[in-house]
Amino acid sequence: MKVQPVHRGMFSHPDFAGHETVSFVSDEASGLKAIIAVHDTTLGPALGGCRRWAYDGETAALKDVLRLSRGMTLKNAVAGLDLGGGKAVILSDGKEATPAMWHAFGRTVNRLGGDYITAEDVGTGQAAVDAIAEASEHVRGTSAKGLGDPSPYTAWGVFSGLKAAVKHALGTDSLDGLTIAVQGTGNVGADVARLAREDGARLILADIREAAVTALAQELDASVVAVDQIHAAKADVFAPCALGGALNAKTIPQLTARVVAGAANNQLDMPEDAARLAERGILYAPDFVINAGGVISIALAEAFPAQEAMRARVGELGTVLSDIFKAADAGEGTTDSIAVRMARARIAASRENRC
Ligand code: NAD
């Protein structure tokens, strides 16, 4: 096994963003190829999931892990967790991952000496996390010690944040009569859709998995549109719950929704997309704030072992978002820039206290 903490050209990478370490990992015996990025450990060890994905090349994988890792620093800070930010990606070759690969990944995590704590993400489920835990103690969300799948808590946080955004932008406490367009009906998106339906919303859904989205549409009496049309569907709220980059120079002018609130990480393609949304009068719930429910459930499983108590803790994200929306109304910046400032202020205060 090789761990190479330095990469040529890394410091000038546009998404480098001051990462503490970036490790390129390979294990020929198991076929593991991974990148582990530790962005900032000021508030504590860097907690962030491990994503396994068939990337369109190594450059795409590197960009993804750097952006996700920085996002975890911001997310953990705004969520009030004493944890830093990091992330891992495993470059999938399309074959089934083996226990040997998860064990090799666990051994690599060990080499970082506890600076990085891993968990599940897209492409790594409970079985993978449990297999990693056979080789490493630096894992959260195992079936032995955790609350299980974090997705329902992520969905609960997104639902709480979506309601806070609707109240702020549209002045209503209920989703009754509103239309929500959900892009991506996987673990989180499907649960967000179910919660919104229970609250009276009409739903428009889209997913590349046609059979799954059709079944969910039947369950929720929803309509289905093509994946390249969902952002433009006539709706009050657009909920990006697939992968990143849903909000960009092409899609933002086509949005009809007045609120964007969804689970996906890295929803903004470029930082200036936050201003594009604000200019159009669209209220954007920053992704790294609204989707923190899952990491909260992983990080605080021992402090809030009961589902209801954890839901209450996660639901506080709605209050955090309301404060961000008010600050944006007061002219303090875009919702995204305000949330970034909040995170950075907490990290800076912690750094000062240490000195
Ligand atoms: P998932 O893989 O279960 O669901 C993603 C869904 O998006 C899948 O059904 C997939 O088919 C669909 N999809 C992919 N590309 C699409 C496209 N172009 N258009 C429409 N649908 C498309 O993943 P998930 O766990 O539900 O996570 C969804 C998003 O939320 C991801 O961005 C993830 O990083 C983020 N997130 C998840 C959690 C969590 O707890 N699971 C926590 C924080 C953030």
Tab-separated table of C-alpha atoms and ligand atoms in Angstrom:
chain	number	residue	atom	x	y	z
A	1	MET	CA	0.000	0.000	0.000
A	2	LYS	CA	1.213	3.504	-0.840
A	3	VAL	CA	0.170	6.777	0.751
A	4	GLN	CA	1.435	9.857	-1.055
A	5	PRO	CA	0.482	12.988	0.856
A	6	VAL	CA	1.834	15.407	-1.765
A	7	HIS	CA	0.591	15.903	-5.323
A	8	ARG	CA	2.398	17.913	-7.984
A	9	GLY	CA	0.426	21.037	-8.834
A	10	MET	CA	-1.819	20.558	-5.835
A	11	PHE	CA	-1.188	23.915	-4.169
A	12	SER	CA	-2.273	25.763	-7.296
A	13	HIS	CA	-5.386	23.629	-7.812
A	14	PRO	CA	-8.412	25.975	-7.994
A	15	ASP	CA	-10.209	23.946	-5.295
A	16	PHE	CA	-7.193	23.437	-3.029
A	17	ALA	CA	-8.546	26.014	-0.539
A	18	GLY	CA	-5.770	25.563	2.034
A	19	HIS	CA	-6.236	21.844	2.653
A	20	GLU	CA	-4.089	20.494	5.505
A	21	THR	CA	-3.361	17.167	3.748
A	22	VAL	CA	-4.428	15.413	0.569
A	23	SER	CA	-3.509	11.723	0.367
A	24	PHE	CA	-3.533	9.664	-2.816
A	25	VAL	CA	-3.965	6.036	-1.938
A	26	SER	CA	-3.595	2.827	-3.906
A	27	ASP	CA	-3.689	-0.816	-2.906
A	28	GLU	CA	-2.961	-3.060	-5.847
A	29	ALA	CA	-4.071	-6.280	-4.132
A	30	SER	CA	-7.650	-5.067	-3.602
A	31	GLY	CA	-7.784	-2.569	-6.488
A	32	LEU	CA	-8.373	0.363	-4.129
A	33	LYS	CA	-7.753	3.819	-5.583
A	34	ALA	CA	-8.781	6.641	-3.314
A	35	ILE	CA	-8.133	10.253	-2.373
A	36	ILE	CA	-8.516	11.391	1.228
A	37	ALA	CA	-8.686	15.145	1.746
A	38	VAL	CA	-8.389	16.715	5.205
A	39	HIS	CA	-9.331	20.353	4.890
A	40	ASP	CA	-9.302	21.767	8.420
A	41	THR	CA	-8.932	20.217	11.876
A	42	THR	CA	-9.176	23.406	13.970
A	43	LEU	CA	-12.474	22.397	15.574
A	44	GLY	CA	-11.555	18.721	15.895
A	45	PRO	CA	-10.774	15.671	13.754
A	46	ALA	CA	-12.076	15.943	10.200
A	47	LEU	CA	-15.341	14.011	9.835
A	48	GLY	CA	-16.687	13.385	6.340
A	49	GLY	CA	-18.060	10.422	4.422
A	50	CYS	CA	-16.379	8.227	1.878
A	51	ARG	CA	-17.928	8.436	-1.597
A	52	ARG	CA	-17.449	5.622	-4.130
A	53	TRP	CA	-18.199	6.723	-7.671
A	54	ALA	CA	-17.248	5.885	-11.254
A	55	TYR	CA	-15.667	9.269	-11.974
A	56	ASP	CA	-15.040	10.580	-15.438
A	57	GLY	CA	-11.279	10.534	-14.790
A	58	GLU	CA	-8.978	11.305	-11.881
A	59	THR	CA	-9.256	15.064	-12.328
A	60	ALA	CA	-12.993	14.891	-11.679
A	61	ALA	CA	-12.410	12.770	-8.562
A	62	LEU	CA	-9.852	15.227	-7.198
A	63	LYS	CA	-12.118	18.210	-7.784
A	64	ASP	CA	-14.999	16.400	-6.100
A	65	VAL	CA	-13.072	15.414	-2.981
A	66	LEU	CA	-11.540	18.869	-2.509
A	67	ARG	CA	-14.887	20.614	-2.840
A	68	LEU	CA	-16.673	18.108	-0.621
A	69	SER	CA	-13.941	18.259	2.010
A	70	ARG	CA	-14.025	22.057	2.258
A	71	GLY	CA	-17.811	21.802	2.398
A	72	MET	CA	-17.520	19.489	5.411
A	73	THR	CA	-15.414	22.076	7.273
A	74	LEU	CA	-18.145	24.645	6.734
A	75	LYS	CA	-20.954	22.173	7.438
A	76	ASN	CA	-19.530	20.853	10.702
A	77	ALA	CA	-18.737	24.380	11.899
A	78	VAL	CA	-22.197	25.839	11.166
A	79	ALA	CA	-23.873	22.740	12.636
A	80	GLY	CA	-22.114	23.489	15.932
A	81	LEU	CA	-20.067	20.281	15.921
A	82	ASP	CA	-16.585	20.113	17.432
A	83	LEU	CA	-15.286	18.524	14.253
A	84	GLY	CA	-13.221	19.601	11.293
A	85	GLY	CA	-13.836	18.873	7.644
A	86	GLY	CA	-12.549	16.120	5.387
A	87	LYS	CA	-13.782	13.682	2.803
A	88	ALA	CA	-12.670	10.595	0.907
A	89	VAL	CA	-13.488	9.417	-2.595
A	90	ILE	CA	-12.873	5.941	-3.961
A	91	LEU	CA	-12.541	5.749	-7.732
A	92	SER	CA	-14.888	2.934	-8.745
A	93	ASP	CA	-14.074	0.735	-11.737
A	94	GLY	CA	-17.736	-0.259	-11.956
A	95	LYS	CA	-17.158	-3.619	-10.244
A	96	GLU	CA	-18.604	-4.571	-6.868
A	97	ALA	CA	-16.397	-3.389	-3.973
A	98	THR	CA	-14.944	-6.226	-1.893
A	99	PRO	CA	-14.367	-6.510	1.873
A	100	ALA	CA	-10.624	-6.524	1.072
A	101	MET	CA	-11.003	-3.081	-0.516
A	102	TRP	CA	-12.882	-1.678	2.476
A	103	HIS	CA	-10.245	-3.150	4.813
A	104	ALA	CA	-7.466	-1.569	2.741
A	105	PHE	CA	-9.303	1.739	2.910
A	106	GLY	CA	-9.636	1.363	6.700
A	107	ARG	CA	-5.899	0.736	7.062
A	108	THR	CA	-5.220	3.893	5.076
A	109	VAL	CA	-7.515	5.901	7.316
A	110	ASN	CA	-5.513	4.574	10.291
A	111	ARG	CA	-2.326	5.982	8.802
A	112	LEU	CA	-3.774	9.471	9.147
A	113	GLY	CA	-3.638	8.934	12.910
A	114	GLY	CA	-7.197	9.990	13.704
A	115	ASP	CA	-7.070	13.288	11.777
A	116	TYR	CA	-9.738	11.883	9.458
A	117	ILE	CA	-12.901	10.048	10.552
A	118	THR	CA	-14.828	8.345	7.786
A	119	ALA	CA	-18.539	7.537	7.362
A	120	GLU	CA	-20.943	6.580	4.608
A	121	ASP	CA	-21.735	8.638	1.533
A	122	VAL	CA	-23.012	8.058	-2.011
A	123	GLY	CA	-21.856	4.563	-3.062
A	124	THR	CA	-20.920	3.418	0.444
A	125	GLY	CA	-23.719	1.950	2.524
A	126	GLN	CA	-23.967	0.443	5.983
A	127	ALA	CA	-22.230	-2.807	4.951
A	128	ALA	CA	-19.233	-0.853	3.656
A	129	VAL	CA	-18.985	1.226	6.833
A	130	ASP	CA	-19.160	-1.934	8.952
A	131	ALA	CA	-16.423	-3.536	6.818
A	132	ILE	CA	-14.183	-0.449	7.176
A	133	ALA	CA	-14.736	-0.648	10.953
A	134	GLU	CA	-13.195	-4.136	10.948
A	135	ALA	CA	-9.905	-2.462	10.012
A	136	SER	CA	-10.205	0.994	11.601
A	137	GLU	CA	-11.624	2.655	14.694
A	138	HIS	CA	-11.861	6.002	12.890
A	139	VAL	CA	-15.350	5.336	11.521
A	140	ARG	CA	-18.787	6.661	12.534
A	141	GLY	CA	-22.261	5.406	11.715
A	142	THR	CA	-21.547	1.691	12.128
A	143	SER	CA	-24.477	-0.615	12.838
A	144	ALA	CA	-22.868	-1.515	16.187
A	145	LYS	CA	-22.502	2.033	17.549
A	146	GLY	CA	-24.454	4.454	15.386
A	147	LEU	CA	-28.066	5.376	14.700
A	148	GLY	CA	-27.838	3.618	11.336
A	149	ASP	CA	-28.387	5.199	7.939
A	150	PRO	CA	-27.924	9.002	8.271
A	151	SER	CA	-30.181	9.700	5.265
A	152	PRO	CA	-33.475	9.993	7.207
A	153	TYR	CA	-31.852	12.624	9.448
A	154	THR	CA	-30.481	14.463	6.442
A	155	ALA	CA	-33.998	14.403	4.999
A	156	TRP	CA	-35.461	15.675	8.270
A	157	GLY	CA	-32.974	18.557	8.305
A	158	VAL	CA	-33.729	19.387	4.675
A	159	PHE	CA	-37.456	19.307	5.395
A	160	SER	CA	-37.003	21.580	8.453
A	161	GLY	CA	-34.843	23.976	6.417
A	162	LEU	CA	-37.215	23.908	3.462
A	163	LYS	CA	-40.091	24.856	5.779
A	164	ALA	CA	-38.019	27.696	7.273
A	165	ALA	CA	-37.242	28.960	3.758
A	166	VAL	CA	-40.890	28.754	2.680
A	167	LYS	CA	-41.960	30.643	5.786
A	168	HIS	CA	-39.384	33.339	5.121
A	169	ALA	CA	-39.989	33.730	1.378
A	170	LEU	CA	-43.670	32.900	1.053
A	171	GLY	CA	-44.961	33.678	4.566
A	172	THR	CA	-46.642	30.335	5.184
A	173	ASP	CA	-46.106	27.712	7.904
A	174	SER	CA	-47.456	24.830	5.857
A	175	LEU	CA	-46.561	23.317	2.502
A	176	ASP	CA	-50.263	22.766	1.834
A	177	GLY	CA	-51.018	23.744	-1.751
A	178	LEU	CA	-47.389	24.411	-2.667
A	179	THR	CA	-45.540	22.517	-5.396
A	180	ILE	CA	-42.092	21.076	-4.718
A	181	ALA	CA	-39.859	19.896	-7.597
A	182	VAL	CA	-37.469	17.209	-6.333
A	183	GLN	CA	-34.389	16.442	-8.429
A	184	GLY	CA	-33.080	13.006	-7.440
A	185	THR	CA	-35.286	10.602	-5.517
A	186	GLY	CA	-32.624	8.471	-3.835
A	187	ASN	CA	-32.262	7.901	-0.094
A	188	VAL	CA	-32.680	11.539	0.899
A	189	GLY	CA	-34.777	12.929	-1.972
A	190	ALA	CA	-37.461	10.249	-1.580
A	191	ASP	CA	-37.777	10.946	2.152
A	192	VAL	CA	-37.908	14.707	1.593
A	193	ALA	CA	-40.679	14.099	-0.950
A	194	ARG	CA	-42.597	11.911	1.528
A	195	LEU	CA	-42.304	14.487	4.343
A	196	ALA	CA	-43.387	17.302	2.006
A	197	ARG	CA	-46.361	15.254	0.803
A	198	GLU	CA	-47.427	14.570	4.410
A	199	ASP	CA	-47.368	18.334	4.929
A	200	GLY	CA	-49.719	18.851	1.982
A	201	ALA	CA	-47.320	19.615	-0.885
A	202	ARG	CA	-47.840	18.578	-4.498
A	203	LEU	CA	-44.760	16.974	-5.974
A	204	ILE	CA	-42.924	16.894	-9.269
A	205	LEU	CA	-40.127	14.329	-9.379
A	206	ALA	CA	-37.191	13.452	-11.642
A	207	ASP	CA	-34.512	10.780	-11.439
A	208	ILE	CA	-32.315	8.940	-13.889
A	209	ARG	CA	-33.604	5.682	-12.313
A	210	GLU	CA	-36.920	5.535	-14.130
A	211	ALA	CA	-38.463	2.545	-12.361
A	212	ALA	CA	-37.722	3.971	-8.900
A	213	VAL	CA	-39.076	7.432	-9.674
A	214	THR	CA	-42.218	5.991	-11.251
A	215	ALA	CA	-42.877	3.862	-8.149
A	216	LEU	CA	-42.373	6.852	-5.836
A	217	ALA	CA	-44.637	9.011	-8.000
A	218	GLN	CA	-47.385	6.410	-7.657
A	219	GLU	CA	-46.894	6.253	-3.890
A	220	LEU	CA	-47.086	10.047	-3.516
A	221	ASP	CA	-49.530	10.863	-6.309
A	222	ALA	CA	-46.802	12.942	-7.935
A	223	SER	CA	-45.938	13.758	-11.529
A	224	VAL	CA	-42.614	12.915	-13.191
A	225	VAL	CA	-40.637	15.074	-15.625
A	226	ALA	CA	-37.407	14.505	-17.568
A	227	VAL	CA	-34.172	14.970	-15.645
A	228	ASP	CA	-33.151	17.924	-17.807
A	229	GLN	CA	-36.481	19.667	-17.134
A	230	ILE	CA	-36.955	19.350	-13.373
A	231	HIS	CA	-35.218	22.630	-12.471
A	232	ALA	CA	-37.535	24.500	-14.835
A	233	ALA	CA	-40.745	22.759	-13.685
A	234	LYS	CA	-43.453	25.142	-12.498
A	235	ALA	CA	-42.994	24.932	-8.738
A	236	ASP	CA	-42.722	27.009	-5.569
A	237	VAL	CA	-39.651	25.159	-4.315
A	238	PHE	CA	-36.827	23.453	-6.212
A	239	ALA	CA	-35.138	20.751	-4.129
A	240	PRO	CA	-31.847	19.542	-5.661
A	241	CYS	CA	-31.280	16.107	-4.106
A	242	ALA	CA	-29.092	14.419	-6.754
A	243	LEU	CA	-25.418	15.297	-7.309
A	244	GLY	CA	-23.642	18.681	-7.391
A	245	GLY	CA	-23.793	21.588	-9.830
A	246	ALA	CA	-27.594	21.774	-10.197
A	247	LEU	CA	-27.500	25.569	-9.907
A	248	ASN	CA	-25.501	27.118	-12.726
A	249	ALA	CA	-25.490	29.856	-15.362
A	250	LYS	CA	-27.810	27.803	-17.571
A	251	THR	CA	-30.314	26.481	-15.000
A	252	ILE	CA	-30.709	29.520	-12.735
A	253	PRO	CA	-32.387	31.730	-15.406
A	254	GLN	CA	-34.825	28.849	-16.064
A	255	LEU	CA	-35.935	28.348	-12.432
A	256	THR	CA	-39.554	29.203	-11.689
A	257	ALA	CA	-39.312	28.438	-7.958
A	258	ARG	CA	-38.856	31.226	-5.427
A	259	VAL	CA	-37.077	28.914	-3.005
A	260	VAL	CA	-34.191	26.484	-3.531
A	261	ALA	CA	-33.798	24.030	-0.662
A	262	GLY	CA	-32.387	20.556	-1.156
A	263	ALA	CA	-29.945	17.917	0.043
A	264	ALA	CA	-27.282	17.774	-2.648
A	265	ASN	CA	-23.744	18.838	-1.818
A	266	ASN	CA	-22.104	21.562	-3.925
A	267	GLN	CA	-25.331	22.745	-5.527
A	268	LEU	CA	-23.717	25.968	-6.753
A	269	ASP	CA	-21.618	25.280	-9.830
A	270	MET	CA	-19.617	28.489	-9.293
A	271	PRO	CA	-19.464	30.811	-6.242
A	272	GLU	CA	-21.116	33.610	-8.295
A	273	ASP	CA	-24.221	31.433	-8.729
A	274	ALA	CA	-25.277	32.538	-5.219
A	275	ALA	CA	-25.481	36.131	-6.490
A	276	ARG	CA	-27.320	34.974	-9.640
A	277	LEU	CA	-30.005	33.432	-7.434
A	278	ALA	CA	-30.233	36.504	-5.202
A	279	GLU	CA	-30.539	38.811	-8.224
A	280	ARG	CA	-33.538	36.783	-9.370
A	281	GLY	CA	-35.103	37.077	-5.892
A	282	ILE	CA	-34.771	33.348	-5.276
A	283	LEU	CA	-34.131	32.373	-1.644
A	284	TYR	CA	-31.322	29.811	-1.510
A	285	ALA	CA	-30.814	27.617	1.564
A	286	PRO	CA	-27.025	27.010	1.547
A	287	ASP	CA	-26.447	23.305	0.915
A	288	PHE	CA	-23.865	22.784	3.626
A	289	VAL	CA	-26.265	24.164	6.238
A	290	ILE	CA	-29.509	22.491	5.212
A	291	ASN	CA	-28.000	19.041	4.604
A	292	ALA	CA	-26.100	18.756	7.907
A	293	GLY	CA	-28.675	16.441	9.528
A	294	GLY	CA	-26.836	13.287	8.515
A	295	VAL	CA	-23.475	14.341	9.896
A	296	ILE	CA	-25.153	15.565	13.087
A	297	SER	CA	-26.746	12.118	13.511
A	298	ILE	CA	-23.352	10.468	12.995
A	299	ALA	CA	-21.389	12.821	15.230
A	300	LEU	CA	-23.861	13.022	18.120
A	301	ALA	CA	-25.251	9.466	18.127
A	302	GLU	CA	-24.140	8.893	21.705
A	303	ALA	CA	-25.434	12.238	23.014
A	304	PHE	CA	-28.869	11.837	21.345
A	305	PRO	CA	-29.457	8.070	21.093
A	306	ALA	CA	-33.256	8.376	20.754
A	307	GLN	CA	-34.723	9.185	17.334
A	308	GLU	CA	-37.003	11.977	18.593
A	309	ALA	CA	-34.188	13.751	20.470
A	310	MET	CA	-31.951	13.545	17.408
A	311	ARG	CA	-34.727	14.882	15.192
A	312	ALA	CA	-35.136	17.847	17.553
A	313	ARG	CA	-31.366	18.543	17.392
A	314	VAL	CA	-31.361	18.274	13.598
A	315	GLY	CA	-34.483	20.451	13.360
A	316	GLU	CA	-32.458	23.332	14.838
A	317	LEU	CA	-31.022	23.742	11.341
A	318	GLY	CA	-34.275	25.505	10.473
A	319	THR	CA	-33.508	28.175	13.082
A	320	VAL	CA	-29.916	28.560	11.833
A	321	LEU	CA	-31.260	29.063	8.310
A	322	SER	CA	-33.873	31.605	9.436
A	323	ASP	CA	-31.074	33.665	10.984
A	324	ILE	CA	-29.106	33.462	7.725
A	325	PHE	CA	-32.151	34.559	5.695
A	326	LYS	CA	-32.694	37.545	8.019
A	327	ALA	CA	-29.037	38.563	7.692
A	328	ALA	CA	-29.353	38.405	3.891
A	329	ASP	CA	-32.459	40.643	4.061
A	330	ALA	CA	-30.400	43.072	6.145
A	331	GLY	CA	-27.937	43.358	3.256
A	332	GLU	CA	-25.117	41.332	4.828
A	333	GLY	CA	-24.495	39.359	1.629
A	334	THR	CA	-25.892	36.318	-0.134
A	335	THR	CA	-27.215	33.497	2.040
A	336	ASP	CA	-24.221	31.427	0.955
A	337	SER	CA	-21.614	34.053	1.822
A	338	ILE	CA	-23.268	34.699	5.200
A	339	ALA	CA	-23.191	30.976	6.045
A	340	VAL	CA	-19.523	30.759	5.015
A	341	ARG	CA	-18.737	33.756	7.255
A	342	MET	CA	-20.557	32.139	10.192
A	343	ALA	CA	-18.481	28.973	9.781
A	344	ARG	CA	-15.214	30.877	9.421
A	345	ALA	CA	-15.976	33.029	12.472
A	346	ARG	CA	-16.449	29.915	14.610
A	347	ILE	CA	-13.202	28.405	13.359
A	348	ALA	CA	-11.295	31.680	13.860
A	349	ALA	CA	-12.636	32.012	17.424
A	350	SER	CA	-11.510	28.479	18.210
A	351	ARG	CA	-8.052	29.193	16.781
A	352	GLU	CA	-7.763	32.353	18.890
A	353	ASN	CA	-8.809	30.513	22.048
A	354	ARG	CA	-6.036	28.017	21.467
A	355	CYS	CA	-3.355	30.713	21.239
B	1	NAD	P1	-28.567	8.566	-3.558
B	1	NAD	O1	-27.495	8.003	-4.404
B	1	NAD	O2	-29.388	7.638	-2.728
B	1	NAD	O3	-29.581	9.424	-4.449
B	1	NAD	C1	-29.184	10.243	-5.484
B	1	NAD	C2	-30.243	10.087	-6.553
B	1	NAD	O4	-29.998	11.040	-7.575
B	1	NAD	C3	-30.240	8.699	-7.197
B	1	NAD	O5	-31.544	8.160	-7.165
B	1	NAD	C4	-29.750	8.977	-8.626
B	1	NAD	O6	-30.314	8.091	-9.556
B	1	NAD	C5	-30.248	10.394	-8.818
B	1	NAD	N1	-29.570	11.152	-9.869
B	1	NAD	C6	-28.266	11.153	-10.225
B	1	NAD	N2	-28.051	12.016	-11.231
B	1	NAD	C7	-29.249	12.590	-11.498
B	1	NAD	C8	-29.676	13.587	-12.410
B	1	NAD	N3	-28.832	14.172	-13.271
B	1	NAD	N4	-30.979	13.961	-12.387
B	1	NAD	C9	-31.852	13.392	-11.527
B	1	NAD	N5	-31.503	12.426	-10.647
B	1	NAD	C10	-30.215	12.042	-10.643
B	1	NAD	O7	-27.882	9.679	-2.646
B	1	NAD	P2	-28.474	10.372	-1.351
B	1	NAD	O8	-27.887	9.726	-0.160
B	1	NAD	O9	-29.951	10.485	-1.465
B	1	NAD	O10	-27.811	11.818	-1.462
B	1	NAD	C11	-28.313	12.776	-2.370
B	1	NAD	C12	-27.468	14.040	-2.312
B	1	NAD	O11	-27.477	14.542	-0.981
B	1	NAD	C13	-25.984	13.832	-2.666
B	1	NAD	O12	-25.509	14.994	-3.294
B	1	NAD	C14	-25.326	13.668	-1.319
B	1	NAD	O13	-23.970	14.031	-1.358
B	1	NAD	C15	-26.137	14.644	-0.503
B	1	NAD	N6	-26.117	14.351	0.911
B	1	NAD	C16	-26.563	13.163	1.362
B	1	NAD	C17	-26.523	12.891	2.717
B	1	NAD	C18	-27.024	11.589	3.283
B	1	NAD	O14	-27.207	11.494	4.492
B	1	NAD	N7	-27.308	10.588	2.443
B	1	NAD	C19	-26.029	13.864	3.618
B	1	NAD	C20	-25.617	15.099	3.100
B	1	NAD	C21	-25.654	15.339	1.751
